[in-house]
Tab-separated table of C-alpha atoms in Angstrom:
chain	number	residue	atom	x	y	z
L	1	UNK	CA	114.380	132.340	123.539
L	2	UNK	CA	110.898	132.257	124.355
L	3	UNK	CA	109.789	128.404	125.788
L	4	UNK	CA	106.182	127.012	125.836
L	5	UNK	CA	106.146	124.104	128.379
L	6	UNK	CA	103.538	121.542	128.850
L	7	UNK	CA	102.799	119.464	131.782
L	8	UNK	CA	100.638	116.455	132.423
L	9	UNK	CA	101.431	113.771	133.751
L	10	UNK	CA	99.223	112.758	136.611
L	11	UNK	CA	96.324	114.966	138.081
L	12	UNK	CA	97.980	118.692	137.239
L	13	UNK	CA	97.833	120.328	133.995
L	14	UNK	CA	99.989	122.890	133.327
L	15	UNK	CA	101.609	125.082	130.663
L	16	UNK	CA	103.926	128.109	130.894
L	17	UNK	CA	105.946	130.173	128.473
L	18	UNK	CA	109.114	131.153	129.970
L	19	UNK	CA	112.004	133.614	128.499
L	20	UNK	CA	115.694	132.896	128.384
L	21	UNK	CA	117.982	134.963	128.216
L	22	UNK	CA	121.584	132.986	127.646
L	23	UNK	CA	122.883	129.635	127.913
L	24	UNK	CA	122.176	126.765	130.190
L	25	UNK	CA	122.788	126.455	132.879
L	26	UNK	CA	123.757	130.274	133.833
L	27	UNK	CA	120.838	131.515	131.754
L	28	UNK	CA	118.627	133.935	133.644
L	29	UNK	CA	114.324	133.179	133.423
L	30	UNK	CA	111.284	135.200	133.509
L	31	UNK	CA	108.131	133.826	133.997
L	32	UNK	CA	105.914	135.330	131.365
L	33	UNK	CA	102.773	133.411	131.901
L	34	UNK	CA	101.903	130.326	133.797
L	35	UNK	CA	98.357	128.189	134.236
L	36	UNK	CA	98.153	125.506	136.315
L	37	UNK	CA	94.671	123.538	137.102
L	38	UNK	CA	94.661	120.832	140.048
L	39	UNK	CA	92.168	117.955	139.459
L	40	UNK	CA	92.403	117.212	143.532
L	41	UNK	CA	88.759	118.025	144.160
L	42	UNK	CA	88.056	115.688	141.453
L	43	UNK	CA	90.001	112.646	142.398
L	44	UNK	CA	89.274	113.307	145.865
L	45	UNK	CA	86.420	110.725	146.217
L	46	UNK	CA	88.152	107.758	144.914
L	47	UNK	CA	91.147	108.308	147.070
L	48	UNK	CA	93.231	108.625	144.650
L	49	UNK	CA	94.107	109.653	141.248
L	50	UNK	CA	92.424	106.958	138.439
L	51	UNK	CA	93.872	107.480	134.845
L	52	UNK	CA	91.089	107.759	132.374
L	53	UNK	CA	89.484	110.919	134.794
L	54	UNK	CA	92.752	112.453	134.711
L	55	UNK	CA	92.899	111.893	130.673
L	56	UNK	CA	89.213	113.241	130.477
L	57	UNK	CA	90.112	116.410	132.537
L	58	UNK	CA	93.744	117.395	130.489
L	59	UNK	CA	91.187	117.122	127.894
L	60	UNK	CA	88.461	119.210	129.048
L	61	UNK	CA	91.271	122.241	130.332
L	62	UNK	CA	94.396	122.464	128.462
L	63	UNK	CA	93.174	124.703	126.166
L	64	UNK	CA	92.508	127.415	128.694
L	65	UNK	CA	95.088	126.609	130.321
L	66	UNK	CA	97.469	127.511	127.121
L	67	UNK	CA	95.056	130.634	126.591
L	68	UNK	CA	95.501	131.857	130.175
L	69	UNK	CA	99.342	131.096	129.688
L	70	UNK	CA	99.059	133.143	126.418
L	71	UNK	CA	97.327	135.964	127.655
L	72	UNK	CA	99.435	136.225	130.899
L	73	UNK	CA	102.526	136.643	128.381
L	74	UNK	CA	100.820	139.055	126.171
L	75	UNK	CA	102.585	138.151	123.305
L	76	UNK	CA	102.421	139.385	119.654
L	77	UNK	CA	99.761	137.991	117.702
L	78	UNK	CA	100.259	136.742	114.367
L	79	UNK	CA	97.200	136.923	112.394
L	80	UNK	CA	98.168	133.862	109.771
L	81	UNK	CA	95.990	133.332	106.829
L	82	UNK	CA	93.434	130.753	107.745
L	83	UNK	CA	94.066	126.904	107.619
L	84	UNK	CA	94.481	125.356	104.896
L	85	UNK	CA	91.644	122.335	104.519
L	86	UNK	CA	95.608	119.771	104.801
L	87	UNK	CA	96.272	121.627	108.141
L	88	UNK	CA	92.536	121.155	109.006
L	89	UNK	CA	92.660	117.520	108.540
L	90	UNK	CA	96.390	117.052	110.180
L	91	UNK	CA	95.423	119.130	113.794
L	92	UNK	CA	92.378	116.652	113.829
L	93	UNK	CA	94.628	113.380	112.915
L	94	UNK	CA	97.051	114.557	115.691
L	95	UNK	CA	94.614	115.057	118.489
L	96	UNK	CA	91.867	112.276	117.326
L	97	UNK	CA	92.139	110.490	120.536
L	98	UNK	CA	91.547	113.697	122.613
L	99	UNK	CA	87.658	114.507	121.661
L	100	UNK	CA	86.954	117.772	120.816
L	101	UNK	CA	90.122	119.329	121.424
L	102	UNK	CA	91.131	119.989	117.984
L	103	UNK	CA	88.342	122.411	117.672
L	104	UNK	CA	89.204	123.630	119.952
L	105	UNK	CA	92.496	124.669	119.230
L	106	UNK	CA	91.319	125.542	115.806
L	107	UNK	CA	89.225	128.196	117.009
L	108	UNK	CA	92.359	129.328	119.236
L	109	UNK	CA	94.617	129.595	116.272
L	110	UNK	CA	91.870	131.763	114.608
L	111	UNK	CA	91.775	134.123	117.525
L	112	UNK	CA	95.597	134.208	118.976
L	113	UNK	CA	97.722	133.456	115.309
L	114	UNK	CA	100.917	131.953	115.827
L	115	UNK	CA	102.801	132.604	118.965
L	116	UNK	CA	106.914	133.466	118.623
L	117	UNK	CA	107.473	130.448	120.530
L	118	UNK	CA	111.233	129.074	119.910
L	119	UNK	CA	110.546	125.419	121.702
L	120	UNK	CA	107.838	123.489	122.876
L	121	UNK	CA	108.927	121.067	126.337
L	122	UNK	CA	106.853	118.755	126.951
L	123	UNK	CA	106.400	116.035	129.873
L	124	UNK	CA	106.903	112.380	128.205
L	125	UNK	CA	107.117	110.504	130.976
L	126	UNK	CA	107.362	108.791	133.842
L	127	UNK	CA	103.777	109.356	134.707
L	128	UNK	CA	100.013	107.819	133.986
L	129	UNK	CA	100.042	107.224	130.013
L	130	UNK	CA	96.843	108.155	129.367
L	131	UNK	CA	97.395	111.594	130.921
L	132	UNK	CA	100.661	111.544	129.477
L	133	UNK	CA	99.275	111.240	125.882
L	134	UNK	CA	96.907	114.573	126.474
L	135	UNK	CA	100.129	116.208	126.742
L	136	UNK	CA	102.240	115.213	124.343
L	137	UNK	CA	99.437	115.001	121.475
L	138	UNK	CA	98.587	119.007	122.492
L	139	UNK	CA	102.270	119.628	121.968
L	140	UNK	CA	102.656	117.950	118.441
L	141	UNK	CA	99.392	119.730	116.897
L	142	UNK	CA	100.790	123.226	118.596
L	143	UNK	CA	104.496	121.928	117.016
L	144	UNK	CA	102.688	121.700	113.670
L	145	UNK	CA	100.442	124.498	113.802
L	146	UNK	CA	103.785	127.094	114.707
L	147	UNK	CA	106.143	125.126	113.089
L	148	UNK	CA	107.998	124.881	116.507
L	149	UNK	CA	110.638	122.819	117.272
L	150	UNK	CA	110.063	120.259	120.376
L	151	UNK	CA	111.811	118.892	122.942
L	152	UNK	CA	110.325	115.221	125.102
L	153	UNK	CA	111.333	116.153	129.057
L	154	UNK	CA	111.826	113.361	131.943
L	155	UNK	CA	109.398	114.650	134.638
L	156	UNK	CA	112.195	114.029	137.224
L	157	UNK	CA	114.670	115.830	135.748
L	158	UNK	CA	112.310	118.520	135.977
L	159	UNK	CA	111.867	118.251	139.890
L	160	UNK	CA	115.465	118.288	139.819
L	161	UNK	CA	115.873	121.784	138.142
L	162	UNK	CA	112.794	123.452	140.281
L	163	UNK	CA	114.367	122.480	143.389
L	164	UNK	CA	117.547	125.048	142.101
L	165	UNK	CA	115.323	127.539	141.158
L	166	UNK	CA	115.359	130.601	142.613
L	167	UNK	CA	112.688	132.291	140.221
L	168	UNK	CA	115.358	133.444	137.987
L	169	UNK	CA	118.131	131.774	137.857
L	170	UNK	CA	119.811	128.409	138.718
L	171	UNK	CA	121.912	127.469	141.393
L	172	UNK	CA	125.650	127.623	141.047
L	173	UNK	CA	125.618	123.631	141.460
L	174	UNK	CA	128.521	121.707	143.086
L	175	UNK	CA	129.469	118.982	142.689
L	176	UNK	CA	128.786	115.926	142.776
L	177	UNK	CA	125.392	116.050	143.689
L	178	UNK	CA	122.738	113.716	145.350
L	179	UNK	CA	119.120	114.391	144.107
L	180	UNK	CA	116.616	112.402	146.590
L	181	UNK	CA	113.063	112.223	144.859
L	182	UNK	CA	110.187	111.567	146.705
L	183	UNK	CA	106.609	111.581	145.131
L	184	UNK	CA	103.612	109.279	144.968
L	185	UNK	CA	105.469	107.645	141.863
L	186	UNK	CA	109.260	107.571	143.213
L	187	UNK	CA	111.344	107.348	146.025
L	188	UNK	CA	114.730	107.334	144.350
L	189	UNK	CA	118.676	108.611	145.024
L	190	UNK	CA	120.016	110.286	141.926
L	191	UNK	CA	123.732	111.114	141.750
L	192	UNK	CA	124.930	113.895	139.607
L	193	UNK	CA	128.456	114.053	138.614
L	194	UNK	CA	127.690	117.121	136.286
L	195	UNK	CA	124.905	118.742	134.566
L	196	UNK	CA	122.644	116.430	132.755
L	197	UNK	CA	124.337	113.204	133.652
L	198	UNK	CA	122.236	110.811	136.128
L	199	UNK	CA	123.297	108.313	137.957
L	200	UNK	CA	120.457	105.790	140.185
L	201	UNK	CA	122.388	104.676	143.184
L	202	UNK	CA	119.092	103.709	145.300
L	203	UNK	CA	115.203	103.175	145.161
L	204	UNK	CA	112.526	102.280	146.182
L	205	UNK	CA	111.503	98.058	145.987
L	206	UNK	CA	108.063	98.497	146.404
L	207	UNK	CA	105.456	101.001	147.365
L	208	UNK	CA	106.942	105.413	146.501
L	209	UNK	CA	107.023	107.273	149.880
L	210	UNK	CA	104.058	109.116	148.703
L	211	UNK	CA	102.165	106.360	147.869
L	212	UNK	CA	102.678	105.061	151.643
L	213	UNK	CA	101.329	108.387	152.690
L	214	UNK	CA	97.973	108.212	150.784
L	215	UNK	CA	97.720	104.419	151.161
L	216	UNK	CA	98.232	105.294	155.481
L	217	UNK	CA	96.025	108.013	155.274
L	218	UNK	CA	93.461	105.706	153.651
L	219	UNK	CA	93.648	103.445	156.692
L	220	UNK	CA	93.204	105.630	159.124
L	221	UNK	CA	90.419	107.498	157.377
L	222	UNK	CA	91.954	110.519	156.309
L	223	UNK	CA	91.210	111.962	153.117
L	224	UNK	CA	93.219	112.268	149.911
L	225	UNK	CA	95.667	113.780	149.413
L	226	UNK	CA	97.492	111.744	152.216
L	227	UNK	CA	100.556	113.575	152.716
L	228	UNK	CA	99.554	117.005	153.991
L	229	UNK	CA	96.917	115.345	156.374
L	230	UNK	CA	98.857	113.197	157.849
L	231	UNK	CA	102.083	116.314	158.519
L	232	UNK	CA	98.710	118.544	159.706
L	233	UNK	CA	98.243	115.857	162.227
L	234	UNK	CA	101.238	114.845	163.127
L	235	UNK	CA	102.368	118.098	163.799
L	236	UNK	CA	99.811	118.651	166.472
L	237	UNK	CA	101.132	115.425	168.514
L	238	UNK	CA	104.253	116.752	168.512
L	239	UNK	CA	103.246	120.265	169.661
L	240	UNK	CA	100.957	118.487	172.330
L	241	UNK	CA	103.918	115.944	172.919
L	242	UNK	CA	101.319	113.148	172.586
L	243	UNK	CA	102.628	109.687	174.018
L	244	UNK	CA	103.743	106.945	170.895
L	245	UNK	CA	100.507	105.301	169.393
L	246	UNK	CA	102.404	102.493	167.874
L	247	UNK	CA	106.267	101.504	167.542
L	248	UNK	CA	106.549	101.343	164.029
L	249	UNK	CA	109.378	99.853	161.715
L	250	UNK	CA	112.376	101.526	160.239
L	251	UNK	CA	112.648	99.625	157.102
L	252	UNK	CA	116.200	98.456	155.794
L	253	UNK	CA	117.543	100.953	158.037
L	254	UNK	CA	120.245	99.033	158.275
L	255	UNK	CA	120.384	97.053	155.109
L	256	UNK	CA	123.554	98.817	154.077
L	257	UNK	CA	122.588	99.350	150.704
L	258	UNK	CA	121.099	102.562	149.400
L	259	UNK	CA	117.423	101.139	148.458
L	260	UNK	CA	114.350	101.445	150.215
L	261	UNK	CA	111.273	100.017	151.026
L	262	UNK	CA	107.553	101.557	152.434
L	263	UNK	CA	105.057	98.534	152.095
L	264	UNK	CA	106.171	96.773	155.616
L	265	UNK	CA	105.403	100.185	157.044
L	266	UNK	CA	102.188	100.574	155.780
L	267	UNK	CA	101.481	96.887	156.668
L	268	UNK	CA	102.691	97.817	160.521
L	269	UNK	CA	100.164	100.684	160.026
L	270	UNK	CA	97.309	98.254	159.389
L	271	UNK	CA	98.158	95.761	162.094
L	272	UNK	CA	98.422	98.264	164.833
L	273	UNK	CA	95.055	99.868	163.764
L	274	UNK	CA	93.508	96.208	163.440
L	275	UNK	CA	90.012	96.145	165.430
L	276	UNK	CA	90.599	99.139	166.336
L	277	UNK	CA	88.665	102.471	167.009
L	278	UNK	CA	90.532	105.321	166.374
L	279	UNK	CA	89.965	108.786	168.165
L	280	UNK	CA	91.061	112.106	166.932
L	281	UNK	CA	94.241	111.900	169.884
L	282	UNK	CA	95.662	108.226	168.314
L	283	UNK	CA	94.913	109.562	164.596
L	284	UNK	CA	97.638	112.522	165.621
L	285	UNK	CA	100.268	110.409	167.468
L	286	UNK	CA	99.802	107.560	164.981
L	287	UNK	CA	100.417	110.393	161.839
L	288	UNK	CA	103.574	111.541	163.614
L	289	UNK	CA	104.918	107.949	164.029
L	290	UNK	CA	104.339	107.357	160.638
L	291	UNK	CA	106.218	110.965	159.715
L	292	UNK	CA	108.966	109.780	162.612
L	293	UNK	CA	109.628	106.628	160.506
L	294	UNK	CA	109.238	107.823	157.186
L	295	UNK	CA	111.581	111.268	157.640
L	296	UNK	CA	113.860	108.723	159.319
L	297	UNK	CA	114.723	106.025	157.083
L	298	UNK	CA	114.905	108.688	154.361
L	299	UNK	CA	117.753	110.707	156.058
L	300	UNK	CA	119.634	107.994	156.959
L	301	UNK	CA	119.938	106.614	153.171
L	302	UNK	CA	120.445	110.104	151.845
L	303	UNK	CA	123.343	110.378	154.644
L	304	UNK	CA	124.989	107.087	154.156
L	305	UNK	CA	125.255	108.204	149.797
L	306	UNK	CA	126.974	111.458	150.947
L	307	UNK	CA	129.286	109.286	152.794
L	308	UNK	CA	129.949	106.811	150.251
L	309	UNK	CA	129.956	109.444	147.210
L	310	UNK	CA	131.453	112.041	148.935
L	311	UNK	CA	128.831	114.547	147.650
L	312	UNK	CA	128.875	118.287	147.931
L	313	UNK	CA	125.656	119.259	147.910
L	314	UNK	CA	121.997	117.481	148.317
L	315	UNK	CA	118.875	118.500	146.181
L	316	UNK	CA	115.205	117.409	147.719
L	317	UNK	CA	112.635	117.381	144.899
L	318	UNK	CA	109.020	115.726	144.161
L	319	UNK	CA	105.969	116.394	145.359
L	320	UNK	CA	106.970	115.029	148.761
L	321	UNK	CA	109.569	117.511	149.152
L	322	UNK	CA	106.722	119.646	150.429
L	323	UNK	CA	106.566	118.010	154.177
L	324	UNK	CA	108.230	120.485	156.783
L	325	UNK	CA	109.605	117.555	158.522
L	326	UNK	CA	111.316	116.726	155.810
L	327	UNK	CA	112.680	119.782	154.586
L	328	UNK	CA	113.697	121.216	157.927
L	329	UNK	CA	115.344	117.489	158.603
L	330	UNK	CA	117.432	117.373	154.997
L	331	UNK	CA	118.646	121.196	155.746
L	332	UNK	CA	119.685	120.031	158.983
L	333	UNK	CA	122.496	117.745	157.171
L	334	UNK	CA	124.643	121.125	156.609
L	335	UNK	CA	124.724	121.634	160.118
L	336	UNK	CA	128.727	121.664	161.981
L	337	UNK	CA	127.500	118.061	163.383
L	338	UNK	CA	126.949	116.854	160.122
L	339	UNK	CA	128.006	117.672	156.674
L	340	UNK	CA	129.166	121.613	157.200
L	341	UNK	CA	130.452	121.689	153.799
L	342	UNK	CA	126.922	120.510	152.576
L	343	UNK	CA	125.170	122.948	150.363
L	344	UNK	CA	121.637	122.303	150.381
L	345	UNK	CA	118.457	122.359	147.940
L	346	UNK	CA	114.729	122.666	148.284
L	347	UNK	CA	111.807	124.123	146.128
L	348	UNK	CA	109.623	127.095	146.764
L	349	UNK	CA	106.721	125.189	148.200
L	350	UNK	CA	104.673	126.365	144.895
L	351	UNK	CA	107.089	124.247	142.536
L	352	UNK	CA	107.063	121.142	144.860
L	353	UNK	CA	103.900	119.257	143.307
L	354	UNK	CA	103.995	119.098	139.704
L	355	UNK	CA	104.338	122.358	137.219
L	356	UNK	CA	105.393	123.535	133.984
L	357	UNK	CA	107.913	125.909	135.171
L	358	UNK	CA	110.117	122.849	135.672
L	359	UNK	CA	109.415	121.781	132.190
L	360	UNK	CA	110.695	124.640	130.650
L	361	UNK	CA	113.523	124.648	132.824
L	362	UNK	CA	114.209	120.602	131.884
L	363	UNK	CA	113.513	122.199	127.878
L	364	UNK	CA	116.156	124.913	128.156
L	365	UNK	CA	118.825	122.075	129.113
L	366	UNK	CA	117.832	119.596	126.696
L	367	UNK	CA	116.836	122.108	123.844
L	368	UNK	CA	120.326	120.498	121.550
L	369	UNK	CA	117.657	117.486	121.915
L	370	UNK	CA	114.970	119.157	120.135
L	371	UNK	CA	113.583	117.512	117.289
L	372	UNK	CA	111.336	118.642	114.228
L	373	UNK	CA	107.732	118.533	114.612
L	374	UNK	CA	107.352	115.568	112.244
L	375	UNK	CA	110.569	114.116	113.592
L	376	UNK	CA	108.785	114.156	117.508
L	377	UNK	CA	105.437	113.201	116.261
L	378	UNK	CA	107.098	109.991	114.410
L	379	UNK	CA	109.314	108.706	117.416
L	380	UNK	CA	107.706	110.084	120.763
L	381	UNK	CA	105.857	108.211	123.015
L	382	UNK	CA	104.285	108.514	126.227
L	383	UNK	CA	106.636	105.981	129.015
L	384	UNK	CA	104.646	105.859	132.003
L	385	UNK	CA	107.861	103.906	133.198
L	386	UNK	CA	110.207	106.259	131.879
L	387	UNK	CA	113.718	106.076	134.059
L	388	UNK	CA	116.105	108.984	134.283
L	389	UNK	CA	118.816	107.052	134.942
């Protein structure tokens, strides 16, 4: 079956078409086409990622995103007869809050036909709504237009599956399985007993890991994105073995529950930078202290829940999952002085941040879910608060 998947939920906007070939979850994938647009450079100057930009920009590029998609697939065109002044009016009803864009896709339909897409998988949620909405109002005019059946995905569930994927198939999974998420919106423990069923057995009570990255970077006048600036730094104290800036907080290290929380650190951040002048040599060793605490606190919770749920095999997913001191610290658990039955998971660097491979993936397991396009466009909303488990 041939999968169109659509993507955006914060400042990425994405769509691929994917092919597969059997049944979840031993199905094998090819990546026909994929389009992906980062609105980084455009968020950069606020510091971080404001909602009605990020609507305004979906708006302004999923169209050629879905046309570079398209192309990249080179799939049969359908030359249908032309719309019918009803399907005129409906395309524009569906996408009235997204100006211009049903034009837009108007003008596609009269160039491309229909495309022999089988589902549509689109993000719902968790995410910024009015991003979210770009998405999932794209989806129900192309739903319409192909009379394609649709499918609403949980953007974590999606991490989930691209941290298993190898680029054409899934991991033979084992379990039960622990799935920590880290990303600017989530710092959470998921267990997973089987496929598709989600258990939350810890999370963050304030501020997501990667919020306390960009909010720390902020302080210490590093640009945005925070994460990657603040591993580029710290990695040079450690390789110049730079003396401790500050002795920072672990956190409910040793709360003994499973939860977490990042807003002390940040706070410890702010009074150990207090009146303070910052050179180039304390911006490194403070990054890597930060890293130190962060990487910390998050290994010991993820060890304590294979402990407690005796849990074969750990998956790290969300955009966070992109730090090297993470990664190289959560493969470490499978080591003989650790877990050595541990099988462990991480994403190809390129499927970290946010995609739509991992949509398609999330639509191929929850494609029993789909729904008709009149039957999505009656009951789906955008849940910027949406919960996997």
């Amino acid at each position: 079956m041939l999968i169109l998947s659509i993507e955006t939920s914060c400042d990425e906007t994405a769509i691929s078409i994917i092919e597969a070939d059997g049944d979840f979850p031993f199905a094998k994938y090819e990546i026909l086409g994929n389009a992906l647009f980062s609105q980084i450079e455009t968020h950069k100057e606020y510091g971080g990622v404001f909602p009605a930009l990020a609507k305004r920009e979906h708006i302004v590029t999923i169209l050629p995103m879905l046309e570079k998609a398209v192309n990249e697939a080179k799939l049969p065109k359908d030359f249908t007869p032309t719309l019918t002044d009803k399907e005129t009016s409906q395309i524009h009803k569906l996408l009235s809050r997204e100006d211009g864009l049903a034009h837009q896709l108007i003008d596609f339909h009269k160039t491309y036909g229909r495309q022999p897409i089988d589902l549509i998988a689109v993000t719902t949620g968790p995410g910024l709504e009015p991003a979210l909405w770009v998405g999932i109002n794209f989806a129900k005019a192309l739903a319409y237009l192909w009379d394609t059946k649709i499918v609403s995905i949980d953007h974590m569930e999606g991490h989930i599956l691209a941290s298993i994927f190898d680029g054409y198939k899934l991991a033979d999974l084992q379990f039960p399985s622990l799935a920590l998420l880290v990303s600017g919106g989530h710092t959470e423990l998921i267990l997973m007993e089987n496929w598709g069923q989600y258990k939350k057995v810890g999370q963050t009570r304030d501020d997501a890991v990667g919020e306390a990255f960009d909010k720390v970077a902020r302080l210490i006048g590093l640009p945005y994105p925070g994460g990657p600036e603040i591993h580029r730094l710290a990695e040079i104290a450690r390789t110049e073995n730079l003396p401790p800036f500050a002795d920072l907080p672990r956190p409910m290290l040793n709360s003994g529950d499973l939860d977490f929380s990042f807003s002390g650190l940040k706070t410890a951040v702010l009074y150990a930078t207090k009146d303070k002048v910052l050179n180039e040599k304390d911006k490194q060793a403070l990054a890597r202290d930060f890293e130190d605490a962060v990487v910390e606190v998050l290994i010991k919770k993820l060890s304590k829940a294979i402990t407690e749920f005796s849990v074969n095999s750990v998956i790290l997913g969300g955009g966070v999952s992109a730090n090297k001191k993470l990664r190289q610290a959560v493969v470490s658990l499978s080591s003989p002085s650790h877990f050595p039955h541990l099988h462990t998971y991480i994403p190809d660097p390129k499927l970290s941040t946010d995609n739509s491979i991992m949509i398609a993936l999330a639509g191929h397991a929850k494609m029993l879910e789909s729904l008709s396009p009149q039957e999505f466009a009656n009951t789906i909303k955008a849940d910027g608060n949406k919960s996997l488990a």
